Coordinates of N, CA and C in Angstrom, one line a residue:
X257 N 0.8 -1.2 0.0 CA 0.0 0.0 0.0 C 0.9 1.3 0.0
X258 N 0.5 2.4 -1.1 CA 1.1 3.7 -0.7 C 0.8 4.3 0.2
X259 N 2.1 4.9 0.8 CA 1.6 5.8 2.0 C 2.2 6.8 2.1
X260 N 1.9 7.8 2.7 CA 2.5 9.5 2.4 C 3.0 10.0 3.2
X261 N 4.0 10.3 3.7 CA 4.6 10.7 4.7 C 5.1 12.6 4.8
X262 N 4.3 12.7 5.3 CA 4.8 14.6 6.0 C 5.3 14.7 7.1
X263 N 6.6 15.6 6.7 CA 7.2 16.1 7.9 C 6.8 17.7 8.0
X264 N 6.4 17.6 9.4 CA 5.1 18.7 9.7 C 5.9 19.6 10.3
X265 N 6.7 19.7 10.8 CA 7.6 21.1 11.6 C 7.2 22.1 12.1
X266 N 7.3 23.4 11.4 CA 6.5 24.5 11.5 C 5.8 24.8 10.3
X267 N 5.3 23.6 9.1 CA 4.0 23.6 8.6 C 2.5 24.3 9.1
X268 N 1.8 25.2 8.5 CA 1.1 26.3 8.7 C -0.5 24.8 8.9
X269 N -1.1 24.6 10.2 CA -2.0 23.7 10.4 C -2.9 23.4 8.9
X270 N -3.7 24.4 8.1 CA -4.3 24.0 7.2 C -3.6 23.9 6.1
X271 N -2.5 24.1 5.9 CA -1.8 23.5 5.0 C -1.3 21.8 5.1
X272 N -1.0 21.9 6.4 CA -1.0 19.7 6.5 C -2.1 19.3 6.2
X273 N -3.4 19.5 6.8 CA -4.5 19.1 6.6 C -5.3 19.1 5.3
X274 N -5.2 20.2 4.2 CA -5.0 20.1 2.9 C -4.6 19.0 2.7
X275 N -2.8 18.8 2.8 CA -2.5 17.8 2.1 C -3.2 16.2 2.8
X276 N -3.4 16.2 3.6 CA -4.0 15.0 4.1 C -5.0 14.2 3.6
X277 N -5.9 15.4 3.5 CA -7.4 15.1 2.8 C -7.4 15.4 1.8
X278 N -6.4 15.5 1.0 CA -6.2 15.4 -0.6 C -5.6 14.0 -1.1
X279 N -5.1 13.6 -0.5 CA -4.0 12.8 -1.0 C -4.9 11.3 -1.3
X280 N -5.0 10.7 -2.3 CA -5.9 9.4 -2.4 C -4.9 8.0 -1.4
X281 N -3.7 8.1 -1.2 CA -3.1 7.2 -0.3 C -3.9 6.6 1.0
X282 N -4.4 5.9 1.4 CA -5.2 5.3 2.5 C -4.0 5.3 3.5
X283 N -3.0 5.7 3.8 CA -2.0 5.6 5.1 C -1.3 7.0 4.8
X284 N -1.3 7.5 5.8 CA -0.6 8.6 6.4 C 0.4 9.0 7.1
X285 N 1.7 9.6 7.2 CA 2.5 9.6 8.3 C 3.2 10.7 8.3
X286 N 2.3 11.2 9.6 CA 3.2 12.9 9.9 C 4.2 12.8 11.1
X287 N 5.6 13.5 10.4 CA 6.5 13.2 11.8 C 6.3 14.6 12.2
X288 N 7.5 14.8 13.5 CA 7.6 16.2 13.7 C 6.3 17.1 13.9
X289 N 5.3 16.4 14.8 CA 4.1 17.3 14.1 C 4.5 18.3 15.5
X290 N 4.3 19.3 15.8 CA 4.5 20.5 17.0 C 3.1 21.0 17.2
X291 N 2.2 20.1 16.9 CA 0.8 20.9 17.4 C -0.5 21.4 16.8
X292 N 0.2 21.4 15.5 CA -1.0 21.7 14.5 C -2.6 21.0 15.0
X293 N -3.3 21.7 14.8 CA -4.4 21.9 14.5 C -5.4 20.9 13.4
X294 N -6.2 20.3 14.3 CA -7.9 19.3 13.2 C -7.2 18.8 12.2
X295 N -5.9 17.8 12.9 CA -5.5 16.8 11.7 C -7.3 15.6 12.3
X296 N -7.2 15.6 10.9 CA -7.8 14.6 10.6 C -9.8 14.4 10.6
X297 N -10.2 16.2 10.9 CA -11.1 16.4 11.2 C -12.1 16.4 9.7
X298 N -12.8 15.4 10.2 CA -14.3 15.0 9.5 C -13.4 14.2 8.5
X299 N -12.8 13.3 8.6 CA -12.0 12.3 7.6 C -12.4 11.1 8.1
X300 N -12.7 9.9 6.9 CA -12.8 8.6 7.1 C -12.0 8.3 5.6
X301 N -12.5 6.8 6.4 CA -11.4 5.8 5.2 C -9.8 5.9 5.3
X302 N -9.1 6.3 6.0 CA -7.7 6.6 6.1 C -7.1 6.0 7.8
X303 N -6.0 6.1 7.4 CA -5.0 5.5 8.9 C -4.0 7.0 9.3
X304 N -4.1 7.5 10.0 CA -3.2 9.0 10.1 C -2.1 8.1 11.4
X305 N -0.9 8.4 11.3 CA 0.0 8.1 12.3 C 1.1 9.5 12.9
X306 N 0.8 10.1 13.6 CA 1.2 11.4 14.1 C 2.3 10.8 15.3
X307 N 3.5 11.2 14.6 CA 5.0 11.5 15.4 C 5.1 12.3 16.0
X308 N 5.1 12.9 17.7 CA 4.9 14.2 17.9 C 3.5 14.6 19.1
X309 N 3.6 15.5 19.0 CA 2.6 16.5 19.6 C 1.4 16.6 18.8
X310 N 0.4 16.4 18.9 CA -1.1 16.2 18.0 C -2.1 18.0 18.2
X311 N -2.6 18.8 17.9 CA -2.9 20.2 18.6 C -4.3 19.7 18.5
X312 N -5.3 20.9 19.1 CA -6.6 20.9 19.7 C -7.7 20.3 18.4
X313 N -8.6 20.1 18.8 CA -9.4 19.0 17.5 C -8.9 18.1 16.5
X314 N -8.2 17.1 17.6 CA -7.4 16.2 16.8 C -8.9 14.9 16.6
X315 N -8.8 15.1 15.2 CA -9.8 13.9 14.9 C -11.4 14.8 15.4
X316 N -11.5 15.5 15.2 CA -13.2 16.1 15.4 C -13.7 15.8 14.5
X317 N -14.7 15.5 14.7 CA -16.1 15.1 13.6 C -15.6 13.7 12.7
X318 N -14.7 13.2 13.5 CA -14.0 11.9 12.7 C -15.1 10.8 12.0
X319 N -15.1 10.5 11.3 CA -15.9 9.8 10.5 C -16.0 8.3 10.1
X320 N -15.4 7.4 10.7 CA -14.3 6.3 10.3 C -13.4 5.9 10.4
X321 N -12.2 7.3 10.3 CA -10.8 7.1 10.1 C -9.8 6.1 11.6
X322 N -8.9 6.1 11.4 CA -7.4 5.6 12.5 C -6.7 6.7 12.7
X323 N -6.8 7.1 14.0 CA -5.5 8.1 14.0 C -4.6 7.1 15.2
X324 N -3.5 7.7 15.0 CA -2.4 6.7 16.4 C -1.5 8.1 16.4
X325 N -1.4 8.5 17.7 CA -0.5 9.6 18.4 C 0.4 9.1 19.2
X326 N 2.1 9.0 18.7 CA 3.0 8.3 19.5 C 3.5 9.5 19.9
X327 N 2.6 10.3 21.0 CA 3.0 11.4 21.7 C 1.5 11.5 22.7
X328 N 2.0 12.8 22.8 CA 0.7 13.6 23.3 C -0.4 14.4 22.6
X329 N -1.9 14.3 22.7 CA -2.4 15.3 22.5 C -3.1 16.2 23.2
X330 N -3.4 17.7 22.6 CA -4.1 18.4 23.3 C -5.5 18.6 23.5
X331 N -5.9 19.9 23.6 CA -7.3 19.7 23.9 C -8.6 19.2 22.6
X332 N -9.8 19.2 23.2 CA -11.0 18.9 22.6 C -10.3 17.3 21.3
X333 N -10.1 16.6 21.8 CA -9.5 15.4 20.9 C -10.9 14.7 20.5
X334 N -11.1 14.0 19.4 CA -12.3 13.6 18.9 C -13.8 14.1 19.3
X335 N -13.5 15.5 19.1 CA -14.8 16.5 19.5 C -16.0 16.2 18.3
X336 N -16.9 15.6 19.1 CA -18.2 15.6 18.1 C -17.8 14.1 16.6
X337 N -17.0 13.3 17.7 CA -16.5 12.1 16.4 C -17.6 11.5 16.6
X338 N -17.6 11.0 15.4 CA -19.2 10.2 14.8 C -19.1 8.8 14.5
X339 N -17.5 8.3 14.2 CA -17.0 6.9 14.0 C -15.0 6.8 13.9
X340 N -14.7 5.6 14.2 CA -13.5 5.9 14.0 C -12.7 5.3 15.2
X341 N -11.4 5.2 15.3 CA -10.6 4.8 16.1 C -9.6 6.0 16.3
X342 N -9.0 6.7 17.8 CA -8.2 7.3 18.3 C -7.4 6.5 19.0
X343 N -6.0 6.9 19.0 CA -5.0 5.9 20.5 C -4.2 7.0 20.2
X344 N -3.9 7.0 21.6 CA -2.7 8.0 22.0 C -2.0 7.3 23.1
X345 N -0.5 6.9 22.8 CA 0.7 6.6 23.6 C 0.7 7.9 24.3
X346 N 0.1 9.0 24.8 CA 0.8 9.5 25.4 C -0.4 10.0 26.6
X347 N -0.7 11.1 26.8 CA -1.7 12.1 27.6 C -2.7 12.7 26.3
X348 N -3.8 13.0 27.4 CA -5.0 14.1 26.3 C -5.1 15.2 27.3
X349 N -5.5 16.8 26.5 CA -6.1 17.9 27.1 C -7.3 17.6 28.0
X350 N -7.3 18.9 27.9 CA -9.0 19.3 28.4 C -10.2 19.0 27.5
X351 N -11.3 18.3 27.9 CA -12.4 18.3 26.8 C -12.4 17.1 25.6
X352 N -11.5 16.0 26.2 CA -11.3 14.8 25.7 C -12.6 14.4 24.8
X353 N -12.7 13.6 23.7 CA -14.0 13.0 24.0 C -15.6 14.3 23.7
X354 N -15.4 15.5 23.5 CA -16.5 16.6 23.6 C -17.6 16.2 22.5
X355 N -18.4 15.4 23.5 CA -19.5 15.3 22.4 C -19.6 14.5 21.3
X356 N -18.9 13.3 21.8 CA -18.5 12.5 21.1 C -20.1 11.2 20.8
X357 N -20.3 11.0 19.6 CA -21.2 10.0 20.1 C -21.5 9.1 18.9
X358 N -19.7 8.3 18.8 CA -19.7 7.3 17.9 C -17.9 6.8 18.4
X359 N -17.7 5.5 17.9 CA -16.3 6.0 17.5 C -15.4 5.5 19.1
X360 N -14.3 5.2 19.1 CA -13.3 4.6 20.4 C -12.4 6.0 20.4
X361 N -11.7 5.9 21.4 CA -10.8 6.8 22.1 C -10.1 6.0 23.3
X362 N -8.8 5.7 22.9 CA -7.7 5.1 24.0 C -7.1 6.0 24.0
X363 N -6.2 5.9 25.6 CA -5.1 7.1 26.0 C -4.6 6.2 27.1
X364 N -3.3 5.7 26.6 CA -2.7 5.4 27.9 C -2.5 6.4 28.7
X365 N -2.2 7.2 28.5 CA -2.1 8.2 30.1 C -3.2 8.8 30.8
X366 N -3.1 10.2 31.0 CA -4.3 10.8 31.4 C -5.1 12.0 30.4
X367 N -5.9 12.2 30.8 CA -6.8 13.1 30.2 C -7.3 14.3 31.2
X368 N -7.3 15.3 30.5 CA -7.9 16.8 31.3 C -8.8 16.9 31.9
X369 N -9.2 18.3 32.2 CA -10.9 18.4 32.3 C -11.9 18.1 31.4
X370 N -12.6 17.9 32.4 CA -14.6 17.6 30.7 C -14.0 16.9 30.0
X371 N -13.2 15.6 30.7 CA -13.3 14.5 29.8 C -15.1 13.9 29.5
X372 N -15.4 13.7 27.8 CA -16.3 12.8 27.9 C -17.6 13.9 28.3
X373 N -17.4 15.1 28.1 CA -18.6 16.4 28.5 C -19.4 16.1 27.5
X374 N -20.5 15.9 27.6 CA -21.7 15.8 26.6 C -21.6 14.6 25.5
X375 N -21.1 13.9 26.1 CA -20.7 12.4 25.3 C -22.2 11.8 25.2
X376 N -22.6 11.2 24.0 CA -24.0 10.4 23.5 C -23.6 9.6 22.6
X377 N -24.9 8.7 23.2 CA -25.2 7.4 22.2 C -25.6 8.1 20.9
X378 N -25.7 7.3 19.9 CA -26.6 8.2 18.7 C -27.2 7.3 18.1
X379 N -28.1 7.0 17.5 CA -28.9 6.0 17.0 C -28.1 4.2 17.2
X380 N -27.3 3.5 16.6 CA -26.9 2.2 17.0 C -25.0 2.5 17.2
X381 N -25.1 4.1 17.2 CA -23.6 4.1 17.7 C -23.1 4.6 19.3
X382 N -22.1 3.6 19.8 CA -21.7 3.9 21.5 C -20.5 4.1 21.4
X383 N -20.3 5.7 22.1 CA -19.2 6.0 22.0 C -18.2 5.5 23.3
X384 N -16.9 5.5 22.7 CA -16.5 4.5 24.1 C -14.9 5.5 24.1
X385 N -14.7 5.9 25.6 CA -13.6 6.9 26.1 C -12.6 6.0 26.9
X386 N -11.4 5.1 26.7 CA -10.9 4.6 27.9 C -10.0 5.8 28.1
X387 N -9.7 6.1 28.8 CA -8.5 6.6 30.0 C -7.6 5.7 30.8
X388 N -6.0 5.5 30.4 CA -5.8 4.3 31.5 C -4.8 5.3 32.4
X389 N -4.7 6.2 32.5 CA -4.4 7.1 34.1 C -5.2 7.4 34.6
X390 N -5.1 8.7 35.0 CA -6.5 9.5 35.6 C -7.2 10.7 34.9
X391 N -8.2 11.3 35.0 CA -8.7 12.2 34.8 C -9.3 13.5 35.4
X392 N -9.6 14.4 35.3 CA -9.4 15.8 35.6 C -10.7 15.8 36.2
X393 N -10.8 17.2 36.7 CA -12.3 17.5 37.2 C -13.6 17.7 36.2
X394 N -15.0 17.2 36.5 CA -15.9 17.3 35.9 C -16.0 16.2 34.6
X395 N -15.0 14.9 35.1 CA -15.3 13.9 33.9 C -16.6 13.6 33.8
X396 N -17.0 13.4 32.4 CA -18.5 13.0 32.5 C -19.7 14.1 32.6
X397 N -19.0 15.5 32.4 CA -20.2 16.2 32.7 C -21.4 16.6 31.6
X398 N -22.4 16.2 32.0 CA -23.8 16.1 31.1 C -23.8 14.9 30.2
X399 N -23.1 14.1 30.7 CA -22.8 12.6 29.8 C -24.4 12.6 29.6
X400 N -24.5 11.7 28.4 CA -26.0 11.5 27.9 C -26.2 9.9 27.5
X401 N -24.8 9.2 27.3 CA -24.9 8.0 26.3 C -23.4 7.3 26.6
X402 N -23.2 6.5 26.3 CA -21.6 6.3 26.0 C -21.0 5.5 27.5
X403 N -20.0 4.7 27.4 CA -19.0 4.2 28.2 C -17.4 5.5 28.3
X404 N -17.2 5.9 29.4 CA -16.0 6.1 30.2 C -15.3 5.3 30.7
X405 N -14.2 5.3 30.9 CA -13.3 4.2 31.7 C -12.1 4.3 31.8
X406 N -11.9 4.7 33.2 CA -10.9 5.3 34.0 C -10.2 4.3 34.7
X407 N -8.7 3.9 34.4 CA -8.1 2.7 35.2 C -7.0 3.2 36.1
X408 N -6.4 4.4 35.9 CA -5.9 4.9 37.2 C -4.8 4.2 37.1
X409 N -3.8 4.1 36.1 CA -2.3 3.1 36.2 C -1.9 4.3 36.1
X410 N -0.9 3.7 37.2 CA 0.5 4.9 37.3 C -0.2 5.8 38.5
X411 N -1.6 5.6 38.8 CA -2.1 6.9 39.8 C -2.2 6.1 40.9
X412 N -0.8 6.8 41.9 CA -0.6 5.4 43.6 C -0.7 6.6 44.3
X413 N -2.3 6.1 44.6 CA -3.0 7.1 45.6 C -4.0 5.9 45.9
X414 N -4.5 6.5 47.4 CA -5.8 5.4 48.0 C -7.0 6.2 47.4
X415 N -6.5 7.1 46.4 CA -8.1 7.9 46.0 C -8.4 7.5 44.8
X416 N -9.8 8.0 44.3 CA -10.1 7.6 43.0 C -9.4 8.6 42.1
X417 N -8.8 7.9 40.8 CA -8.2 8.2 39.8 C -9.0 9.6 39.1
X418 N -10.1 10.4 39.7 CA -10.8 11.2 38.7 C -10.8 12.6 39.8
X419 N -11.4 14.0 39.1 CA -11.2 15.3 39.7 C -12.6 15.1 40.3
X420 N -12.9 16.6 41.0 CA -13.7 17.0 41.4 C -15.0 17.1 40.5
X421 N -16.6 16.6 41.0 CA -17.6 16.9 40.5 C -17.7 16.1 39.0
X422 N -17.0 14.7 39.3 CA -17.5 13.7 38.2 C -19.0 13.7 38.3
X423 N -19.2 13.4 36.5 CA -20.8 13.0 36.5 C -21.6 14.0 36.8
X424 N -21.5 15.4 37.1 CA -22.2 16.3 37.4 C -22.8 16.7 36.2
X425 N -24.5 16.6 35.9 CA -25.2 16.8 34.8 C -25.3 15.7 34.6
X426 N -25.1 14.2 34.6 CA -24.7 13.3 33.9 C -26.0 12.6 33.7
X427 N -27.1 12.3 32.9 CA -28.5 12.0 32.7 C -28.3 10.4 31.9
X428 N -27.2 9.9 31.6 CA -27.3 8.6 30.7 C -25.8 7.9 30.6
X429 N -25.6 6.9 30.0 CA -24.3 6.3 29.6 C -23.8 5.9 31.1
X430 N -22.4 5.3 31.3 CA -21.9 5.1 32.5 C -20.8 5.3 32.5
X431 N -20.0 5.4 33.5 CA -19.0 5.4 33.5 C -18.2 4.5 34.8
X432 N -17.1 4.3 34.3 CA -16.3 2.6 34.8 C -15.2 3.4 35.4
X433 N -15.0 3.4 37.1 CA -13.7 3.6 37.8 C -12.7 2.6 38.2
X434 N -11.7 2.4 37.9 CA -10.9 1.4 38.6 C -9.9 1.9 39.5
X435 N -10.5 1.3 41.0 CA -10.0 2.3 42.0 C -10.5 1.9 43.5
X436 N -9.4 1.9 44.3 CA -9.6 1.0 45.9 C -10.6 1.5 46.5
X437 N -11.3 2.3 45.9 CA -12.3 2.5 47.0 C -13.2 4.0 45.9
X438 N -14.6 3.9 46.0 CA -15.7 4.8 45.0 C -15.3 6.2 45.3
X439 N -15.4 6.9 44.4 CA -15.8 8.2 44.5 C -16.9 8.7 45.6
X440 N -16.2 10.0 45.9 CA -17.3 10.2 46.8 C -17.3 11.9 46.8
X441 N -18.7 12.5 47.2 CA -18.7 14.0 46.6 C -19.5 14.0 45.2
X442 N -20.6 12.9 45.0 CA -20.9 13.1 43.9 C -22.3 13.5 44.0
X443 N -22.4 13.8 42.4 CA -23.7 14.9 43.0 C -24.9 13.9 42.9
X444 N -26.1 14.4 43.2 CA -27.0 13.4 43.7 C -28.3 12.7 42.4
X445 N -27.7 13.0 41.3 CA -28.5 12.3 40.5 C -27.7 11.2 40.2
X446 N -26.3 11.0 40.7 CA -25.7 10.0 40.2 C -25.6 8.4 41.2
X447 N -25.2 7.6 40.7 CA -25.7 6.1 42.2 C -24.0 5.6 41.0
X448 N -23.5 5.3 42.5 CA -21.9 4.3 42.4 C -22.5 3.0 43.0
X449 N -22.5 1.7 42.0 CA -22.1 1.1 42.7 C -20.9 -0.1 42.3
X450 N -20.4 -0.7 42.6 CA -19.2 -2.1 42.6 C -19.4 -2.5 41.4
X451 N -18.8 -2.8 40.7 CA -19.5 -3.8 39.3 C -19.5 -5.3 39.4
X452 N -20.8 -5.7 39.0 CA -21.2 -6.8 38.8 C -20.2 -7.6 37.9
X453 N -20.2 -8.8 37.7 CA -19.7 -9.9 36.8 C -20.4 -9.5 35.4
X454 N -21.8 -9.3 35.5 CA -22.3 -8.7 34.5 C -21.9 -7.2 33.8
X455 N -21.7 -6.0 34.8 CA -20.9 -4.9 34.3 C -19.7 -5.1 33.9
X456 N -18.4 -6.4 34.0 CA -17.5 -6.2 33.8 C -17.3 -7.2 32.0
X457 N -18.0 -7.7 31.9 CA -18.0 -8.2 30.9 C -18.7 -7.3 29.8
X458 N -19.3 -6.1 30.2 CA -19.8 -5.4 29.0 C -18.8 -4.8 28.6
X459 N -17.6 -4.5 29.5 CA -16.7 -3.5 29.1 C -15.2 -4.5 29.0
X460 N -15.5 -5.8 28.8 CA -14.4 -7.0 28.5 C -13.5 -6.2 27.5
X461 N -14.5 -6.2 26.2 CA -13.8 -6.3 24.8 C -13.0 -4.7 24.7
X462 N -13.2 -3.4 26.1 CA -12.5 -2.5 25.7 C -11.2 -2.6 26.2
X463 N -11.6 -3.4 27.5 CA -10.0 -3.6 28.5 C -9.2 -4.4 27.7
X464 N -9.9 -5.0 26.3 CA -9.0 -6.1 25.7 C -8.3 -5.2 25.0
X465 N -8.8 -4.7 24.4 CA -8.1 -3.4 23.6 C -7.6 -2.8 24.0
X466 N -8.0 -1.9 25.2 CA -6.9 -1.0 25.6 C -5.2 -1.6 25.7
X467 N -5.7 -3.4 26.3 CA -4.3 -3.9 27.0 C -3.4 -4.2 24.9
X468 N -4.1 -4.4 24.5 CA -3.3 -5.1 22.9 C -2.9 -3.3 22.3
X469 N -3.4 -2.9 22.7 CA -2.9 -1.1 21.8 C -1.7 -1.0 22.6
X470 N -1.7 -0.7 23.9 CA -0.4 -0.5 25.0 C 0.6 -1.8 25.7
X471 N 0.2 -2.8 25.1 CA 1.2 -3.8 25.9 C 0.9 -4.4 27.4
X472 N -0.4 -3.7 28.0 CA -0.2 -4.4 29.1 C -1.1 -5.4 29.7
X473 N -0.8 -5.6 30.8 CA -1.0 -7.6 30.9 C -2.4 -6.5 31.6
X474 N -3.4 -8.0 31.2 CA -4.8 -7.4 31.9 C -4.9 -7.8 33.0
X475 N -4.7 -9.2 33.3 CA -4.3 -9.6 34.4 C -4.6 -7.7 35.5
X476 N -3.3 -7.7 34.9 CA -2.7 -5.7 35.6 C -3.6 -5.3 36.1
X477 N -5.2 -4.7 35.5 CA -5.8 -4.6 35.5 C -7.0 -5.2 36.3
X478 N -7.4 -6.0 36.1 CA -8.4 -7.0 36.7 C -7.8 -7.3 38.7
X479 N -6.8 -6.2 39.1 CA -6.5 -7.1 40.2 C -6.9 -6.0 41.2
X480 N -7.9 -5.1 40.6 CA -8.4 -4.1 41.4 C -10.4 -3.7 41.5
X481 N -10.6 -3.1 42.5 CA -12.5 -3.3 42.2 C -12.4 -2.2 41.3
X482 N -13.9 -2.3 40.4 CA -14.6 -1.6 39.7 C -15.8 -1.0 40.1
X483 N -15.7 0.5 40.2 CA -17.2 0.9 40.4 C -17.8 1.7 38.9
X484 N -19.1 1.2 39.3 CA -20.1 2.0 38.3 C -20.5 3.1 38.3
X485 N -20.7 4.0 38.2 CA -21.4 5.5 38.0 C -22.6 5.4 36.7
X486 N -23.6 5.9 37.1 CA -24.7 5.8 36.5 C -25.6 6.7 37.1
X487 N -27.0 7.6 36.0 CA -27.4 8.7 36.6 C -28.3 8.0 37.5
X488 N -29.2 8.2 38.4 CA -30.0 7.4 38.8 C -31.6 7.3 38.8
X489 N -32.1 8.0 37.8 CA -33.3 7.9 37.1 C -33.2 8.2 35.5
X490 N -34.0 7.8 34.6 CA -33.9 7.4 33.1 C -33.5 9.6 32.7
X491 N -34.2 10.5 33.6 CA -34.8 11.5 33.3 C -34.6 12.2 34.7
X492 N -33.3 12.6 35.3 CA -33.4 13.2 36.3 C -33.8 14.7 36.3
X493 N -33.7 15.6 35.3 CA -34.3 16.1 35.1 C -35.4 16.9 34.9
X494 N -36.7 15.8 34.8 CA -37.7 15.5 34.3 C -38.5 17.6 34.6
X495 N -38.3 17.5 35.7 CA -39.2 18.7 37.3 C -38.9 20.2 36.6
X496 N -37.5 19.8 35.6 CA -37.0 21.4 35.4 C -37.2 21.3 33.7
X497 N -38.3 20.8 33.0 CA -38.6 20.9 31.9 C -40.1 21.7 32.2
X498 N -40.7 22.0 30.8 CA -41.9 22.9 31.0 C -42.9 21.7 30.2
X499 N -42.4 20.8 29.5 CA -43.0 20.2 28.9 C -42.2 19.0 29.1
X500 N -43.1 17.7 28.9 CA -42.5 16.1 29.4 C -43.1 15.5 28.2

């Protein structure tokens, strides 16, 4: 297969991206990338492999495509993606995940604030966020749909792996902590509890993934409890509409 390789430097953002989404090659490879800007936004059918630093709407409105970040990226990463696979060997910004409601997102490290903020289901697509560090304050806020999943490697604390005021807004979807003991401080439409044998097998096929993208033994994984986060009526809401 041909594949096109850019060295991205101090390349002006829409001029990589130009060439990206021009180019009929199905593989892509930018070295050197320093930050640029919406590689890969509203692209399908392609494999992008980013050397480097990835910049703010990496993969937004993603459509199908592969991106792989053997670095870090920054904020709003797969904002409003609709299908597609993200992985990042490295860390994510703030706003991980924004509105995401199709489409995977792995990150071995950590992720920012408003990971997963207004994250939804959308007709037979489930958007799925792993995190395998920790994450920032307000993960999950106004979640609507979708799996989160927070494993806390590398974070040696007796606390949970996530910031202040998880799940705040949060009306739907769940979200997965892996962590010696639940969150606490959460706000009152939300119910933690342990996961079932049955909750852990929904989210089997992501832990399998996360461990074959990064290398590590799941075993690793599996040797710690799981709590659930879930809103705790279909419509908590319901009282502050004018109409039902």
């Amino acid at each position: 297969m041909v594949m096109m390789n850019i060295v991205a430097d101090l390349m002006y953002f829409k001029d990589l991206n130009d060439q990206v989404k021009a180019t009929a090659d199905k593989e892509v490879v930018i070295d050197h990338c320093i930050g640029q800007r919406y590689i890969g936004s509203g692209l399908s059918g392609k494999k992008i492999t980013i050397n480097g630093t990835a910049g703010n709407a990496l993969g937004a409105y993603l459509n199908g495509a592969d991106i792989v970040v053997n670095g870090n990226a920054q904020d709003a990463t797969g904002d409003t993606m609709n299908d597609g696979t993200i992985v990042i060997y490295g860390s994510s910004g703030d706003a991980t995940g924004y509105a995401m409601r199709g489409g995977k997102i792995f990150i071995k490290g950590d992720a920012g604030y408003r990971a997963g903020i207004h994250m939804k289901a959308y007709q037979d697509k489930l958007p799925v966020l792993v995190i395998g560090g920790a994450a920032g304050s307000f993960l999950g806020e106004y979640q609507a749909g979708g799996v989160i999943i927070v494993l806390g490697l590398g974070h040696d604390s007796d606390n949970p792996p996530v910031g202040y005021f998880c799940g705040t807004g949060m009306h739907g979807g769940k979200i997965v902590i892996r962590s010696k003991t639940p969150p606490t401080k959460l706000p009152p439409q939300v119910c933690v509890n342990e996961a079932t044998e049955e909750d852990m097998k929904d989210i089997d096929a992501y832990l399998e993934m996360y461990c074959q993208y990064f290398g590590i033994d799941k075993s690793q994984l599996l040797n710690e409890t799981f709590f659930i986060l879930t809103p705790n009526t279909q419509n908590p809401y319901r009282q502050l509409y004018t109409q039902n």
